[in-house]
Amino acid sequence: MSVKDAVKSMGVNNIIRYLVLVIVMMVLIYTKFANPMFAFCGYMGMKLSAYLNPLIHRMCTKKTSKQ
């Protein structure tokens, strides 16, 4: 895939992901199935863990290589 096509594909995928998030939040608000704030916090928690994963992996591999 060319760089131009890859950037376009990533943009489309990001828009789809956020539209799905908005739809899920709207469904939660109108159906009262779950608390939308807790669902949003869970979503942000997944993002935080994805960003921290390389750091934690680096820290864990340094500990095991010293032993």
XYZ file of N, CA, C and O in Angstrom:
268
model
N 0.853 -1.171 0.000
C 0.000 0.000 0.000
C 0.904 1.241 0.000
O 1.871 1.313 0.758
N 0.589 2.190 -0.826
C 1.391 3.407 -0.880
C 1.143 4.251 0.367
O 0.174 4.039 1.100
N 2.025 5.211 0.591
C 1.909 6.054 1.776
C 0.599 6.845 1.739
O -0.096 6.964 2.755
N 0.248 7.355 0.582
C -0.984 8.137 0.459
C -2.207 7.275 0.773
O -3.106 7.698 1.494
N -2.217 6.045 0.260
C -3.339 5.139 0.525
C -3.374 4.711 1.989
O -4.448 4.547 2.577
N -2.191 4.521 2.588
C -2.133 4.114 3.995
C -2.678 5.220 4.900
O -3.429 4.945 5.837
N -2.324 6.469 4.613
C -2.821 7.592 5.412
C -4.331 7.711 5.265
O -5.053 7.921 6.244
N -4.820 7.538 4.049
C -6.262 7.605 3.808
C -6.989 6.478 4.546
O -8.025 6.699 5.173
N -6.428 5.291 4.500
C -7.030 4.144 5.176
C -7.057 4.343 6.691
O -8.058 4.028 7.349
N -5.973 4.866 7.247
C -5.935 5.111 8.690
C -6.966 6.155 9.089
O -7.626 6.024 10.127
N -7.124 7.184 8.282
C -8.121 8.214 8.572
C -9.527 7.662 8.559
O -10.334 7.962 9.446
N -9.832 6.838 7.567
C -11.163 6.228 7.476
C -11.400 5.308 8.663
O -12.479 5.329 9.271
N -10.394 4.524 9.043
C -10.545 3.613 10.180
C -10.752 4.382 11.486
O -11.526 3.958 12.345
N -10.055 5.511 11.654
C -10.246 6.325 12.861
C -11.656 6.886 12.923
O -12.276 6.900 13.991
N -12.157 7.364 11.803
C -13.519 7.910 11.777
C -14.535 6.824 12.112
O -15.456 7.045 12.903
N -14.361 5.635 11.545
C -15.275 4.525 11.831
C -15.232 4.157 13.309
O -16.268 3.954 13.949
N -14.034 4.104 13.892
C -13.897 3.740 15.302
C -14.614 4.748 16.192
O -15.325 4.377 17.129
N -14.454 6.031 15.921
C -15.111 7.039 16.750
C -16.615 7.076 16.522
O -17.374 7.350 17.451
N -17.067 6.809 15.315
C -18.509 6.723 15.076
C -19.115 5.561 15.853
O -20.200 5.693 16.433
N -18.424 4.429 15.886
C -18.904 3.281 16.659
C -18.950 3.636 18.141
O -19.913 3.297 18.847
N -17.934 4.348 18.634
C -17.926 4.766 20.036
C -19.124 5.667 20.345
O -19.807 5.473 21.352
N -19.406 6.617 19.470
C -20.533 7.528 19.682
C -21.852 6.764 19.643
O -22.737 6.993 20.479
N -21.981 5.828 18.718
C -23.216 5.036 18.618
C -23.416 4.195 19.875
O -24.522 4.141 20.432
N -22.349 3.565 20.344
C -22.445 2.752 21.562
C -22.823 3.623 22.751
O -23.678 3.248 23.568
N -22.230 4.807 22.847
C -22.562 5.700 23.956
C -24.023 6.144 23.884
O -24.703 6.202 24.917
N -24.512 6.443 22.699
C -25.914 6.835 22.549
C -26.851 5.698 22.942
O -27.857 5.909 23.610
N -26.502 4.490 22.542
C -27.321 3.330 22.914
C -27.327 3.169 24.432
O -28.372 2.912 25.035
N -26.176 3.334 25.068
C -26.113 3.212 26.525
C -26.926 4.301 27.213
O -27.570 4.054 28.235
N -26.901 5.509 26.668
C -27.655 6.607 27.276
C -29.159 6.364 27.180
O -29.898 6.542 28.145
N -29.619 5.927 26.010
C -31.059 5.789 25.805
C -31.645 4.507 26.376
O -32.814 4.464 26.726
N -30.847 3.441 26.479
C -31.390 2.181 26.986
C -31.199 2.005 28.486
O -31.798 1.124 29.080
N -30.336 2.812 29.085
C -30.013 2.683 30.512
C -29.475 1.284 30.840
O -29.613 0.788 31.951
N -28.846 0.643 29.844
C -28.278 -0.696 30.048
C -27.068 -0.633 30.972
O -26.864 -1.506 31.806
N -26.249 0.403 30.807
C -25.055 0.579 31.631
C -24.803 2.072 31.776
O -25.371 2.887 31.055
N -23.931 2.422 32.687
C -23.584 3.810 32.905
C -22.607 4.259 31.809
O -21.513 3.713 31.690
N -22.968 5.262 31.008
C -22.089 5.706 29.924
C -20.755 6.274 30.416
O -19.745 6.144 29.738
N -20.749 6.886 31.606
C -19.484 7.422 32.130
C -18.501 6.304 32.437
O -17.311 6.422 32.152
N -18.997 5.207 33.011
C -18.116 4.081 33.290
C -17.641 3.417 31.998
O -16.498 2.962 31.901
N -18.504 3.362 31.003
C -18.106 2.808 29.703
C -17.017 3.670 29.079
O -16.036 3.157 28.532
N -17.158 4.994 29.166
C -16.150 5.896 28.618
C -14.836 5.766 29.388
O -13.754 5.756 28.789
N -14.916 5.646 30.708
C -13.703 5.449 31.513
C -13.010 4.138 31.145
O -11.777 4.071 31.089
N -13.784 3.106 30.893
C -13.201 1.838 30.456
C -12.519 1.965 29.116
O -11.429 1.417 28.895
N -13.130 2.704 28.202
C -12.526 2.940 26.885
C -11.213 3.700 27.030
O -10.206 3.355 26.413
N -11.213 4.741 27.846
C -9.982 5.513 28.059
C -8.924 4.673 28.777
O -7.731 4.820 28.523
N -9.355 3.786 29.656
C -8.412 2.895 30.331
C -7.721 1.966 29.351
O -6.525 1.686 29.483
N -8.464 1.498 28.355
C -7.842 0.648 27.326
C -6.821 1.439 26.527
O -5.749 0.936 26.184
N -7.127 2.699 26.213
C -6.184 3.539 25.483
C -4.929 3.785 26.317
O -3.810 3.705 25.812
N -5.112 4.056 27.609
C -3.978 4.293 28.488
C -3.085 3.054 28.579
O -1.859 3.161 28.497
N -3.697 1.895 28.709
C -2.891 0.672 28.807
C -2.157 0.386 27.501
O -1.029 -0.109 27.517
N -2.752 0.730 26.373
C -2.073 0.533 25.094
C -0.863 1.456 24.974
O 0.180 1.067 24.439
N -0.994 2.695 25.476
C 0.131 3.622 25.416
C 1.230 3.246 26.404
O 2.408 3.488 26.157
N 0.878 2.688 27.554
C 1.862 2.334 28.570
C 2.502 0.962 28.338
O 3.507 0.643 28.968
N 1.936 0.158 27.464
C 2.437 -1.190 27.233
C 3.922 -1.228 26.855
O 4.671 -2.018 27.433
N 4.406 -0.412 25.908
C 5.841 -0.471 25.584
C 6.732 -0.107 26.770
O 7.780 -0.738 26.979
N 6.324 0.877 27.560
C 7.118 1.278 28.719
C 7.193 0.145 29.741
O 8.277 -0.185 30.239
N 6.065 -0.452 30.044
C 6.038 -1.542 31.021
C 6.820 -2.741 30.502
O 7.562 -3.390 31.249
N 6.697 -3.033 29.219
C 7.444 -4.153 28.633
C 8.948 -3.903 28.733
O 9.713 -4.811 29.067
N 9.359 -2.670 28.464
C 10.778 -2.329 28.564
C 11.273 -2.484 29.997
O 12.371 -2.999 30.240
N 10.470 -2.048 30.968
C 10.869 -2.154 32.369
C 10.959 -3.612 32.803
O 11.868 -3.994 33.535
N 10.032 -4.442 32.349
C 10.028 -5.855 32.747
C 11.185 -6.613 32.115
O 11.763 -7.494 32.753
N 11.533 -6.297 30.886
C 12.628 -7.017 30.243
C 13.972 -6.613 30.833
O 14.889 -7.417 30.886
N 14.110 -5.383 31.323
C 15.349 -4.985 31.987
C 15.515 -5.718 33.304
O 16.611 -6.120 33.659
N 14.422 -5.926 34.038
C 14.489 -6.650 35.301
C 14.897 -8.090 35.086
O 15.710 -8.629 35.830
N 14.360 -8.745 34.073
C 14.664 -10.156 33.854
C 16.069 -10.335 33.282
O 16.708 -11.335 33.533
N 16.593 -9.370 32.526
C 17.924 -9.517 31.968
C 19.002 -9.300 33.019
O 20.110 -9.793 32.890
N 18.704 -8.573 34.109
C 19.675 -8.353 35.175
C 19.823 -9.569 36.066
O 20.824 -9.754 36.720
N 18.829 -10.426 36.127
C 18.862 -11.569 37.053
C 19.723 -12.653 36.547
O 20.094 -13.020 35.601
